[in-house]
Amino acid sequence: MKKNHLFSTGMVISLLVAVSIISCNAAPKKSGDGKSFYQEKYRPQFHFSPEAHWMNDPNGMVFYAGEYHLFYQYYPESSVWGPMHWGHAVSTDLVHWKHLPIALYPDSLGMIFSGSAVIDWNNTTGFGSKGNPPMVAIYTHHNGTIEKAGGVDVESEAIAFSLDKGRTWAKYKNNPVIKNPGIRDFRDPKVSWNKEAKKWIMVLAAHDRVKYYSSPNLKDWSFESDFGMGLGAHGGVWECPDLFPVKVEGSGETKWVQMVSINPGGPNGGSATQYFVGNFNGKTFASESTRTNWIDWGRDDYAGVTWSDVPEKDGRRLFLGWMSNWQYGEAVPTSVWRSAMTFPRELVLKKVSGGYLLASSPARELALVRDQQLTTTVSPETISGEKEVNLNGVALSQCELNFDFSVEKGIPDSFGLVFENGLKESLKIEYSKGSAQFIVDRANSGSMSFSNEFAGLTKAPYILKKEVRLHILADAASVEIFVDDGNLVMTDLVFPTESFNKLKVFSSGGKIELKNAEIVGLKRIW
C-alpha cells in the first residue's frame, strides 16, 4: 500500500524547490571515512539499502548495457514515508550497488508512485533510435490535490525516457498516457513486450483486481481485460503486479505467472505477495491455480517484481522485494535510513502434485560475497535435545547457513535452529510435526516495542519428504529462509539488542539426523 497522506501539489512543488537547493540533484554524499560507512546498528551488509531516508517498493528494474538498474520508492527528506520519488542505483553483478542521483521527482501531476522500466529496442516511442534505444519508465502519478479535495481519480499512468543509460530523464509531454477511469486505487504498471502479439502489454493494479492494457508504442493504450475477481486473497488492496512467461523446470512447457501483492491480507498478517499460474493470450489471463499461492510466507517480503530485459542467454527470471511490512515499516528501530530489499532471487516454476509451484532461491551471484576463509562445517550426528554449533568466528549477523536433515527414521515433534545472544534474546526457526508447519518465532528476539504488530509467530504449511534442507541468509536485521531449494520461503526482520552470537540445533520429542551443515561468512557489499 502506498501511504496516501494528503500532500497538495503546492506542498510538493515547495518541497522540490527545497530539495533541489540542498542536493542540486546530486547523489547522497557518503558519511564518515569509508570504514564507518554503512555500519549503523541494524544496517544490512549484503542487502541493498539507501544511504539515507525512506525507501519502499522496488521500481523500474531493467537490465541494459551490462547494468542492472534498481529504481525504488524514495522520500529524500525523512526516514518515514513522504512524497514519493524514484531513487536509483545500478549494479553490474546484482550484488554490489552504486548509488545514482534521484531519477524522477514529483511534478504538477503528482508524486511518482511505483512502476516499471523497459528498453524500447525498436524505438516504437520515437524517443530515441535503433542505435540508441530509449529506456522508458512507466509509472503512476498520485495527485495529492485531487486526493485532498476528495476526488476519486487520484492516480493515472505516465511515462518518461532516458537516452543516457538512465542517468537523466525527460517526462513525456502528453502525460498521462492512461487517465484514471474512476477507480481510487489504479497504479503500479508493469510493462513488457509480447513477441507473439507484437505489442506492449501492461498489467496494473486496480483495487481488487488487475487490468491488462496493450499498446504499439507505450503512448497509446487500449484496455484488454480484467483478472482476479473472486480469485486469490482479497483481504486488502492489490498492488505491484507482474506478468511473465516462464518455462516449467525439466520440460519444454511454458506457463505464465501473474504475481500481485496485497496489503493487508497476507498469510501471517499485513503485506505479502501472491501468484497465479496459467496462460496469457495477449488479451486475457486464465489461471490454473485453484488455491492462494504465496511467493514468500514470511512477514517481510512485499511488492516484489522481476527484472526486465535480462538477456535470453542468461535465461533467468530475477526477483527482488521490499524487505518490510506496512504494519510496522515506518516504525522499525533504524536511524539514518529505513528499509532494505531482499537479496535478489531466481524464480523457477516446478510441476508438482496439484498444480505448479513458483520456487525462489538466492541468485547465484551470492557466490561473489562468500568468504571461503570464514567457513565452518558440522559433522553428521544424531541430535536429541540441544546442540550448540561451534561458529569458529563466523558472525551470525552476516552469514549463509546450509543445514541438511534426514527424517527417514521418523520426524520428531519439532526440530530446527535457534539464534541467541548474551541477553538471552532469541530467534527460533522450527518445524512442527503436529501442525506440519515451519514456524519462525521472533517473540523474544530483541527490540519489538516499536509496534504491537511485530512480535509473534510466522507460520507456513509444509509437508516434509525424506530429507529437508534449510538454506538461510542472515544479515544484521533479517533472515531469509529457503526450504528445499526454495519450495518454501520465509523472510522476517529481527532487531536483537545485541547481535546473535550463539547457534543451537535442537530436536524435541524424538531425534533428528543432521546429515551435514555449513556456515559461511558473507562479505559486506559496500
PDB file of N, CA and C in Angstrom, residues 154-245:
ATOM      1  N   VAL A 154      -7.475   9.927  -8.507  1.00  0.00           N
ATOM      2  CA  VAL A 154      -6.217  10.393  -7.910  1.00  0.00           C
ATOM      3  C   VAL A 154      -5.007   9.900  -8.701  1.00  0.00           C
ATOM      4  N   GLU A 155      -5.109   8.705  -9.286  1.00  0.00           N
ATOM      5  CA  GLU A 155      -3.938   8.060  -9.883  1.00  0.00           C
ATOM      6  C   GLU A 155      -4.108   7.847 -11.382  1.00  0.00           C
ATOM      7  N   SER A 156      -3.034   8.107 -12.120  1.00  0.00           N
ATOM      8  CA  SER A 156      -3.006   7.904 -13.564  1.00  0.00           C
ATOM      9  C   SER A 156      -1.616   7.415 -13.948  1.00  0.00           C
ATOM     10  N   GLU A 157      -1.474   6.928 -15.184  1.00  0.00           N
ATOM     11  CA  GLU A 157      -0.207   6.333 -15.598  1.00  0.00           C
ATOM     12  C   GLU A 157       0.535   7.272 -16.555  1.00  0.00           C
ATOM     13  N   ALA A 158       1.850   7.337 -16.380  1.00  0.00           N
ATOM     14  CA  ALA A 158       2.666   8.261 -17.153  1.00  0.00           C
ATOM     15  C   ALA A 158       3.960   7.575 -17.586  1.00  0.00           C
ATOM     16  N   ILE A 159       4.680   8.223 -18.491  1.00  0.00           N
ATOM     17  CA  ILE A 159       5.960   7.676 -18.950  1.00  0.00           C
ATOM     18  C   ILE A 159       7.037   8.762 -18.967  1.00  0.00           C
ATOM     19  N   ALA A 160       8.270   8.319 -18.884  1.00  0.00           N
ATOM     20  CA  ALA A 160       9.445   9.181 -19.021  1.00  0.00           C
ATOM     21  C   ALA A 160      10.496   8.363 -19.751  1.00  0.00           C
ATOM     22  N   PHE A 161      11.513   9.039 -20.303  1.00  0.00           N
ATOM     23  CA  PHE A 161      12.514   8.292 -21.054  1.00  0.00           C
ATOM     24  C   PHE A 161      13.907   8.844 -20.803  1.00  0.00           C
ATOM     25  N   SER A 162      14.880   7.959 -21.040  1.00  0.00           N
ATOM     26  CA  SER A 162      16.284   8.307 -20.884  1.00  0.00           C
ATOM     27  C   SER A 162      17.055   7.808 -22.094  1.00  0.00           C
ATOM     28  N   LEU A 163      17.995   8.616 -22.570  1.00  0.00           N
ATOM     29  CA  LEU A 163      18.853   8.228 -23.693  1.00  0.00           C
ATOM     30  C   LEU A 163      20.302   8.082 -23.269  1.00  0.00           C
ATOM     31  N   ASP A 164      20.556   8.119 -21.954  1.00  0.00           N
ATOM     32  CA  ASP A 164      21.934   8.009 -21.461  1.00  0.00           C
ATOM     33  C   ASP A 164      22.044   6.978 -20.334  1.00  0.00           C
ATOM     34  N   LYS A 165      21.476   5.805 -20.605  1.00  0.00           N
ATOM     35  CA  LYS A 165      21.556   4.675 -19.679  1.00  0.00           C
ATOM     36  C   LYS A 165      20.945   4.992 -18.313  1.00  0.00           C
ATOM     37  N   GLY A 166      19.861   5.756 -18.336  1.00  0.00           N
ATOM     38  CA  GLY A 166      19.117   6.012 -17.112  1.00  0.00           C
ATOM     39  C   GLY A 166      19.685   7.098 -16.233  1.00  0.00           C
ATOM     40  N   ARG A 167      20.683   7.832 -16.710  1.00  0.00           N
ATOM     41  CA  ARG A 167      21.306   8.857 -15.849  1.00  0.00           C
ATOM     42  C   ARG A 167      20.464  10.126 -15.779  1.00  0.00           C
ATOM     43  N   THR A 168      19.828  10.511 -16.876  1.00  0.00           N
ATOM     44  CA  THR A 168      18.932  11.668 -16.860  1.00  0.00           C
ATOM     45  C   THR A 168      17.628  11.289 -17.546  1.00  0.00           C
ATOM     46  N   TRP A 169      16.547  11.980 -17.175  1.00  0.00           N
ATOM     47  CA  TRP A 169      15.216  11.582 -17.624  1.00  0.00           C
ATOM     48  C   TRP A 169      14.416  12.780 -18.104  1.00  0.00           C
ATOM     49  N   ALA A 170      13.594  12.534 -19.112  1.00  0.00           N
ATOM     50  CA  ALA A 170      12.648  13.528 -19.605  1.00  0.00           C
ATOM     51  C   ALA A 170      11.252  12.914 -19.547  1.00  0.00           C
ATOM     52  N   LYS A 171      10.308  13.652 -18.982  1.00  0.00           N
ATOM     53  CA  LYS A 171       8.934  13.155 -18.908  1.00  0.00           C
ATOM     54  C   LYS A 171       8.193  13.469 -20.209  1.00  0.00           C
ATOM     55  N   TYR A 172       7.360  12.564 -20.615  1.00  0.00           N
ATOM     56  CA  TYR A 172       6.576  12.703 -21.844  1.00  0.00           C
ATOM     57  C   TYR A 172       5.637  13.894 -21.720  1.00  0.00           C
ATOM     58  N   LYS A 173       5.631  14.742 -22.741  1.00  0.00           N
ATOM     59  CA  LYS A 173       4.876  15.994 -22.669  1.00  0.00           C
ATOM     60  C   LYS A 173       3.362  15.783 -22.634  1.00  0.00           C
ATOM     61  N   ASN A 174       2.890  14.625 -23.105  1.00  0.00           N
ATOM     62  CA  ASN A 174       1.449  14.379 -23.148  1.00  0.00           C
ATOM     63  C   ASN A 174       0.969  13.443 -22.039  1.00  0.00           C
ATOM     64  N   ASN A 175       1.728  13.353 -20.956  1.00  0.00           N
ATOM     65  CA  ASN A 175       1.257  12.573 -19.805  1.00  0.00           C
ATOM     66  C   ASN A 175      -0.048  13.153 -19.275  1.00  0.00           C
ATOM     67  N   PRO A 176      -0.941  12.309 -18.722  1.00  0.00           N
ATOM     68  CA  PRO A 176      -0.805  10.861 -18.554  1.00  0.00           C
ATOM     69  C   PRO A 176      -1.146  10.102 -19.830  1.00  0.00           C
ATOM     70  N   VAL A 177      -0.562   8.902 -19.956  1.00  0.00           N
ATOM     71  CA  VAL A 177      -0.866   8.069 -21.131  1.00  0.00           C
ATOM     72  C   VAL A 177      -2.097   7.203 -20.882  1.00  0.00           C
ATOM     73  N   ILE A 178      -2.434   6.968 -19.614  1.00  0.00           N
ATOM     74  CA  ILE A 178      -3.710   6.330 -19.262  1.00  0.00           C
ATOM     75  C   ILE A 178      -4.336   7.159 -18.153  1.00  0.00           C
ATOM     76  N   LYS A 179      -5.482   7.723 -18.425  1.00  0.00           N
ATOM     77  CA  LYS A 179      -6.187   8.510 -17.422  1.00  0.00           C
ATOM     78  C   LYS A 179      -6.951   7.602 -16.479  1.00  0.00           C
ATOM     79  N   ASN A 180      -7.241   8.113 -15.314  1.00  0.00           N
ATOM     80  CA  ASN A 180      -7.968   7.323 -14.328  1.00  0.00           C
ATOM     81  C   ASN A 180      -9.410   7.101 -14.780  1.00  0.00           C
ATOM     82  N   PRO A 181      -9.880   5.838 -14.759  1.00  0.00           N
ATOM     83  CA  PRO A 181     -11.240   5.542 -15.208  1.00  0.00           C
ATOM     84  C   PRO A 181     -12.294   5.660 -14.111  1.00  0.00           C
ATOM     85  N   GLY A 182     -11.904   6.235 -12.967  1.00  0.00           N
ATOM     86  CA  GLY A 182     -12.859   6.370 -11.867  1.00  0.00           C
ATOM     87  C   GLY A 182     -12.654   5.343 -10.769  1.00  0.00           C
ATOM     88  N   ILE A 183     -11.386   4.911 -10.592  1.00  0.00           N
ATOM     89  CA  ILE A 183     -11.031   3.908  -9.590  1.00  0.00           C
ATOM     90  C   ILE A 183     -10.043   4.526  -8.615  1.00  0.00           C
ATOM     91  N   ARG A 184     -10.322   4.459  -7.339  1.00  0.00           N
ATOM     92  CA  ARG A 184      -9.478   5.089  -6.333  1.00  0.00           C
ATOM     93  C   ARG A 184      -8.044   4.540  -6.343  1.00  0.00           C
ATOM     94  N   ASP A 185      -7.900   3.228  -6.406  1.00  0.00           N
ATOM     95  CA  ASP A 185      -6.584   2.584  -6.443  1.00  0.00           C
ATOM     96  C   ASP A 185      -6.340   2.088  -7.855  1.00  0.00           C
ATOM     97  N   PHE A 186      -5.429   2.746  -8.575  1.00  0.00           N
ATOM     98  CA  PHE A 186      -5.232   2.478 -10.002  1.00  0.00           C
ATOM     99  C   PHE A 186      -3.764   2.743 -10.297  1.00  0.00           C
ATOM    100  N   ARG A 187      -2.898   1.719 -10.071  1.00  0.00           N
ATOM    101  CA  ARG A 187      -1.478   2.039 -10.030  1.00  0.00           C
ATOM    102  C   ARG A 187      -0.555   0.848 -10.338  1.00  0.00           C
ATOM    103  N   ASP A 188       0.740   1.182 -10.330  1.00  0.00           N
ATOM    104  CA  ASP A 188       1.851   0.220 -10.370  1.00  0.00           C
ATOM    105  C   ASP A 188       1.946  -0.538 -11.695  1.00  0.00           C
ATOM    106  N   PRO A 189       2.022   0.164 -12.829  1.00  0.00           N
ATOM    107  CA  PRO A 189       2.069  -0.534 -14.128  1.00  0.00           C
ATOM    108  C   PRO A 189       3.359  -1.322 -14.325  1.00  0.00           C
ATOM    109  N   LYS A 190       3.223  -2.550 -14.778  1.00  0.00           N
ATOM    110  CA  LYS A 190       4.357  -3.398 -15.160  1.00  0.00           C
ATOM    111  C   LYS A 190       4.199  -3.716 -16.634  1.00  0.00           C
ATOM    112  N   VAL A 191       5.207  -3.354 -17.424  1.00  0.00           N
ATOM    113  CA  VAL A 191       5.107  -3.423 -18.881  1.00  0.00           C
ATOM    114  C   VAL A 191       6.147  -4.382 -19.446  1.00  0.00           C
ATOM    115  N   SER A 192       5.772  -5.093 -20.495  1.00  0.00           N
ATOM    116  CA  SER A 192       6.697  -5.979 -21.207  1.00  0.00           C
ATOM    117  C   SER A 192       6.277  -6.064 -22.667  1.00  0.00           C
ATOM    118  N   TRP A 193       7.221  -6.444 -23.529  1.00  0.00           N
ATOM    119  CA  TRP A 193       6.929  -6.619 -24.951  1.00  0.00           C
ATOM    120  C   TRP A 193       6.473  -8.046 -25.189  1.00  0.00           C
ATOM    121  N   ASN A 194       5.314  -8.215 -25.816  1.00  0.00           N
ATOM    122  CA  ASN A 194       4.771  -9.527 -26.135  1.00  0.00           C
ATOM    123  C   ASN A 194       5.118  -9.871 -27.571  1.00  0.00           C
ATOM    124  N   LYS A 195       6.049 -10.835 -27.741  1.00  0.00           N
ATOM    125  CA  LYS A 195       6.544 -11.170 -29.077  1.00  0.00           C
ATOM    126  C   LYS A 195       5.436 -11.721 -29.972  1.00  0.00           C
ATOM    127  N   GLU A 196       4.563 -12.563 -29.409  1.00  0.00           N
ATOM    128  CA  GLU A 196       3.523 -13.191 -30.216  1.00  0.00           C
ATOM    129  C   GLU A 196       2.512 -12.153 -30.703  1.00  0.00           C
ATOM    130  N   ALA A 197       2.088 -11.274 -29.806  1.00  0.00           N
ATOM    131  CA  ALA A 197       1.097 -10.263 -30.170  1.00  0.00           C
ATOM    132  C   ALA A 197       1.734  -9.048 -30.831  1.00  0.00           C
ATOM    133  N   LYS A 198       3.059  -8.934 -30.738  1.00  0.00           N
ATOM    134  CA  LYS A 198       3.812  -7.808 -31.294  1.00  0.00           C
ATOM    135  C   LYS A 198       3.284  -6.476 -30.783  1.00  0.00           C
ATOM    136  N   LYS A 199       3.154  -6.411 -29.462  1.00  0.00           N
ATOM    137  CA  LYS A 199       2.707  -5.170 -28.830  1.00  0.00           C
ATOM    138  C   LYS A 199       3.148  -5.168 -27.375  1.00  0.00           C
ATOM    139  N   TRP A 200       3.119  -3.988 -26.809  1.00  0.00           N
ATOM    140  CA  TRP A 200       3.425  -3.850 -25.388  1.00  0.00           C
ATOM    141  C   TRP A 200       2.198  -4.246 -24.569  1.00  0.00           C
ATOM    142  N   ILE A 201       2.450  -4.972 -23.485  1.00  0.00           N
ATOM    143  CA  ILE A 201       1.386  -5.365 -22.565  1.00  0.00           C
ATOM    144  C   ILE A 201       1.659  -4.729 -21.210  1.00  0.00           C
ATOM    145  N   MET A 202       0.651  -4.097 -20.661  1.00  0.00           N
ATOM    146  CA  MET A 202       0.731  -3.532 -19.316  1.00  0.00           C
ATOM    147  C   MET A 202      -0.250  -4.252 -18.394  1.00  0.00           C
ATOM    148  N   VAL A 203       0.222  -4.619 -17.221  1.00  0.00           N
ATOM    149  CA  VAL A 203      -0.669  -5.080 -16.168  1.00  0.00           C
ATOM    150  C   VAL A 203      -0.559  -4.075 -15.029  1.00  0.00           C
ATOM    151  N   LEU A 204      -1.709  -3.615 -14.529  1.00  0.00           N
ATOM    152  CA  LEU A 204      -1.675  -2.695 -13.401  1.00  0.00           C
ATOM    153  C   LEU A 204      -2.748  -3.076 -12.393  1.00  0.00           C
ATOM    154  N   ALA A 205      -2.554  -2.634 -11.175  1.00  0.00           N
ATOM    155  CA  ALA A 205      -3.447  -2.991 -10.077  1.00  0.00           C
ATOM    156  C   ALA A 205      -4.596  -1.996  -9.989  1.00  0.00           C
ATOM    157  N   ALA A 206      -5.797  -2.515  -9.821  1.00  0.00           N
ATOM    158  CA  ALA A 206      -6.995  -1.683  -9.734  1.00  0.00           C
ATOM    159  C   ALA A 206      -7.852  -2.164  -8.571  1.00  0.00           C
ATOM    160  N   HIS A 207      -7.421  -1.828  -7.378  1.00  0.00           N
ATOM    161  CA  HIS A 207      -8.118  -2.103  -6.111  1.00  0.00           C
ATOM    162  C   HIS A 207      -8.182  -3.597  -5.782  1.00  0.00           C
ATOM    163  N   ASP A 208      -9.108  -4.345  -6.397  1.00  0.00           N
ATOM    164  CA  ASP A 208      -9.286  -5.756  -6.040  1.00  0.00           C
ATOM    165  C   ASP A 208      -9.029  -6.690  -7.212  1.00  0.00           C
ATOM    166  N   ARG A 209      -8.326  -6.185  -8.223  1.00  0.00           N
ATOM    167  CA  ARG A 209      -8.050  -6.975  -9.416  1.00  0.00           C
ATOM    168  C   ARG A 209      -6.883  -6.352 -10.161  1.00  0.00           C
ATOM    169  N   VAL A 210      -6.480  -6.981 -11.260  1.00  0.00           N
ATOM    170  CA  VAL A 210      -5.518  -6.351 -12.157  1.00  0.00           C
ATOM    171  C   VAL A 210      -6.199  -6.113 -13.493  1.00  0.00           C
ATOM    172  N   LYS A 211      -5.665  -5.163 -14.248  1.00  0.00           N
ATOM    173  CA  LYS A 211      -6.180  -4.841 -15.574  1.00  0.00           C
ATOM    174  C   LYS A 211      -5.052  -4.948 -16.586  1.00  0.00           C
ATOM    175  N   TYR A 212      -5.380  -5.438 -17.774  1.00  0.00           N
ATOM    176  CA  TYR A 212      -4.418  -5.573 -18.852  1.00  0.00           C
ATOM    177  C   TYR A 212      -4.725  -4.544 -19.940  1.00  0.00           C
ATOM    178  N   TYR A 213      -3.667  -3.881 -20.395  1.00  0.00           N
ATOM    179  CA  TYR A 213      -3.756  -2.933 -21.494  1.00  0.00           C
ATOM    180  C   TYR A 213      -2.712  -3.309 -22.540  1.00  0.00           C
ATOM    181  N   SER A 214      -2.904  -2.857 -23.766  1.00  0.00           N
ATOM    182  CA  SER A 214      -1.915  -3.092 -24.818  1.00  0.00           C
ATOM    183  C   SER A 214      -1.636  -1.796 -25.559  1.00  0.00           C
ATOM    184  N   SER A 215      -0.445  -1.735 -26.182  1.00  0.00           N
ATOM    185  CA  SER A 215      -0.050  -0.527 -26.896  1.00  0.00           C
ATOM    186  C   SER A 215       0.987  -0.868 -27.961  1.00  0.00           C
ATOM    187  N   PRO A 216       0.962  -0.151 -29.095  1.00  0.00           N
ATOM    188  CA  PRO A 216       2.012  -0.353 -30.092  1.00  0.00           C
ATOM    189  C   PRO A 216       3.263   0.476 -29.808  1.00  0.00           C
ATOM    190  N   ASN A 217       3.134   1.484 -28.903  1.00  0.00           N
ATOM    191  CA  ASN A 217       4.208   2.478 -28.794  1.00  0.00           C
ATOM    192  C   ASN A 217       4.447   3.032 -27.390  1.00  0.00           C
ATOM    193  N   LEU A 218       3.834   2.444 -26.382  1.00  0.00           N
ATOM    194  CA  LEU A 218       3.953   2.877 -24.981  1.00  0.00           C
ATOM    195  C   LEU A 218       3.261   4.213 -24.699  1.00  0.00           C
ATOM    196  N   LYS A 219       2.651   4.811 -25.719  1.00  0.00           N
ATOM    197  CA  LYS A 219       1.957   6.092 -25.544  1.00  0.00           C
ATOM    198  C   LYS A 219       0.440   5.940 -25.610  1.00  0.00           C
ATOM    199  N   ASP A 220      -0.028   5.125 -26.547  1.00  0.00           N
ATOM    200  CA  ASP A 220      -1.457   4.949 -26.801  1.00  0.00           C
ATOM    201  C   ASP A 220      -1.883   3.563 -26.332  1.00  0.00           C
ATOM    202  N   TRP A 221      -2.757   3.515 -25.356  1.00  0.00           N
ATOM    203  CA  TRP A 221      -3.090   2.254 -24.698  1.00  0.00           C
ATOM    204  C   TRP A 221      -4.560   1.889 -24.883  1.00  0.00           C
ATOM    205  N   SER A 222      -4.806   0.585 -25.056  1.00  0.00           N
ATOM    206  CA  SER A 222      -6.162   0.056 -25.191  1.00  0.00           C
ATOM    207  C   SER A 222      -6.414  -0.954 -24.087  1.00  0.00           C
ATOM    208  N   PHE A 223      -7.567  -0.860 -23.441  1.00  0.00           N
ATOM    209  CA  PHE A 223      -7.931  -1.822 -22.400  1.00  0.00           C
ATOM    210  C   PHE A 223      -8.224  -3.180 -23.022  1.00  0.00           C
ATOM    211  N   GLU A 224      -7.725  -4.245 -22.380  1.00  0.00           N
ATOM    212  CA  GLU A 224      -7.939  -5.599 -22.875  1.00  0.00           C
ATOM    213  C   GLU A 224      -8.860  -6.422 -21.987  1.00  0.00           C
ATOM    214  N   SER A 225      -8.553  -6.502 -20.684  1.00  0.00           N
ATOM    215  CA  SER A 225      -9.369  -7.355 -19.808  1.00  0.00           C
ATOM    216  C   SER A 225      -9.022  -7.133 -18.342  1.00  0.00           C
ATOM    217  N   ASP A 226      -9.848  -7.727 -17.473  1.00  0.00           N
ATOM    218  CA  ASP A 226      -9.614  -7.765 -16.026  1.00  0.00           C
ATOM    219  C   ASP A 226      -9.236  -9.177 -15.617  1.00  0.00           C
ATOM    220  N   PHE A 227      -8.591  -9.287 -14.455  1.00  0.00           N
ATOM    221  CA  PHE A 227      -8.359 -10.601 -13.847  1.00  0.00           C
ATOM    222  C   PHE A 227      -8.343 -10.453 -12.331  1.00  0.00           C
ATOM    223  N   GLY A 228      -8.933 -11.429 -11.651  1.00  0.00           N
ATOM    224  CA  GLY A 228      -8.781 -11.520 -10.209  1.00  0.00           C
ATOM    225  C   GLY A 228     -10.039 -11.470  -9.385  1.00  0.00           C
ATOM    226  N   MET A 229     -11.165 -11.123  -9.971  1.00  0.00           N
ATOM    227  CA  MET A 229     -12.395 -11.075  -9.178  1.00  0.00           C
ATOM    228  C   MET A 229     -12.716 -12.456  -8.611  1.00  0.00           C
ATOM    229  N   GLY A 230     -12.763 -12.553  -7.299  1.00  0.00           N
ATOM    230  CA  GLY A 230     -13.114 -13.811  -6.659  1.00  0.00           C
ATOM    231  C   GLY A 230     -12.007 -14.839  -6.628  1.00  0.00           C
ATOM    232  N   LEU A 231     -10.812 -14.492  -7.089  1.00  0.00           N
ATOM    233  CA  LEU A 231      -9.695 -15.421  -7.083  1.00  0.00           C
ATOM    234  C   LEU A 231      -8.596 -14.929  -6.161  1.00  0.00           C
ATOM    235  N   GLY A 232      -7.944 -15.867  -5.484  1.00  0.00           N
ATOM    236  CA  GLY A 232      -6.842 -15.495  -4.609  1.00  0.00           C
ATOM    237  C   GLY A 232      -7.303 -14.812  -3.340  1.00  0.00           C
ATOM    238  N   ALA A 233      -6.367 -14.116  -2.701  1.00  0.00           N
ATOM    239  CA  ALA A 233      -6.647 -13.446  -1.435  1.00  0.00           C
ATOM    240  C   ALA A 233      -7.159 -12.035  -1.698  1.00  0.00           C
ATOM    241  N   HIS A 234      -8.156 -11.634  -0.899  1.00  0.00           N
ATOM    242  CA  HIS A 234      -8.758 -10.311  -1.058  1.00  0.00           C
ATOM    243  C   HIS A 234      -8.958  -9.622   0.285  1.00  0.00           C
ATOM    244  N   GLY A 235      -7.980  -9.782   1.175  1.00  0.00           N
ATOM    245  CA  GLY A 235      -8.083  -9.135   2.480  1.00  0.00           C
ATOM    246  C   GLY A 235      -7.621  -7.692   2.484  1.00  0.00           C
ATOM    247  N   GLY A 236      -7.174  -7.198   1.329  1.00  0.00           N
ATOM    248  CA  GLY A 236      -6.695  -5.825   1.231  1.00  0.00           C
ATOM    249  C   GLY A 236      -6.624  -5.402  -0.214  1.00  0.00           C
ATOM    250  N   VAL A 237      -5.932  -4.301  -0.462  1.00  0.00           N
ATOM    251  CA  VAL A 237      -5.802  -3.748  -1.809  1.00  0.00           C
ATOM    252  C   VAL A 237      -4.717  -4.485  -2.578  1.00  0.00           C
ATOM    253  N   TRP A 238      -4.980  -4.795  -3.847  1.00  0.00           N
ATOM    254  CA  TRP A 238      -3.975  -5.396  -4.714  1.00  0.00           C
ATOM    255  C   TRP A 238      -3.024  -4.321  -5.223  1.00  0.00           C
ATOM    256  N   GLU A 239      -1.716  -4.686  -5.288  1.00  0.00           N
ATOM    257  CA  GLU A 239      -0.693  -3.736  -5.704  1.00  0.00           C
ATOM    258  C   GLU A 239       0.436  -4.448  -6.445  1.00  0.00           C
ATOM    259  N   CYS A 240       1.253  -3.669  -7.115  1.00  0.00           N
ATOM    260  CA  CYS A 240       2.549  -4.095  -7.676  1.00  0.00           C
ATOM    261  C   CYS A 240       2.474  -5.429  -8.420  1.00  0.00           C
ATOM    262  N   PRO A 241       1.679  -5.518  -9.496  1.00  0.00           N
ATOM    263  CA  PRO A 241       1.594  -6.780 -10.241  1.00  0.00           C
ATOM    264  C   PRO A 241       2.783  -6.991 -11.158  1.00  0.00           C
ATOM    265  N   ASP A 242       2.952  -8.225 -11.586  1.00  0.00           N
ATOM    266  CA  ASP A 242       3.960  -8.580 -12.579  1.00  0.00           C
ATOM    267  C   ASP A 242       3.417  -9.766 -13.363  1.00  0.00           C
ATOM    268  N   LEU A 243       3.634  -9.774 -14.663  1.00  0.00           N
ATOM    269  CA  LEU A 243       3.152 -10.835 -15.549  1.00  0.00           C
ATOM    270  C   LEU A 243       4.302 -11.261 -16.446  1.00  0.00           C
ATOM    271  N   PHE A 244       4.590 -12.572 -16.471  1.00  0.00           N
ATOM    272  CA  PHE A 244       5.707 -13.028 -17.292  1.00  0.00           C
ATOM    273  C   PHE A 244       5.565 -14.510 -17.629  1.00  0.00           C
ATOM    274  N   PRO A 245       6.146 -14.927 -18.768  1.00  0.00           N
ATOM    275  CA  PRO A 245       6.180 -16.347 -19.106  1.00  0.00           C
ATOM    276  C   PRO A 245       7.409 -17.000 -18.490  1.00  0.00           C
TER     277      PRO A 245
END
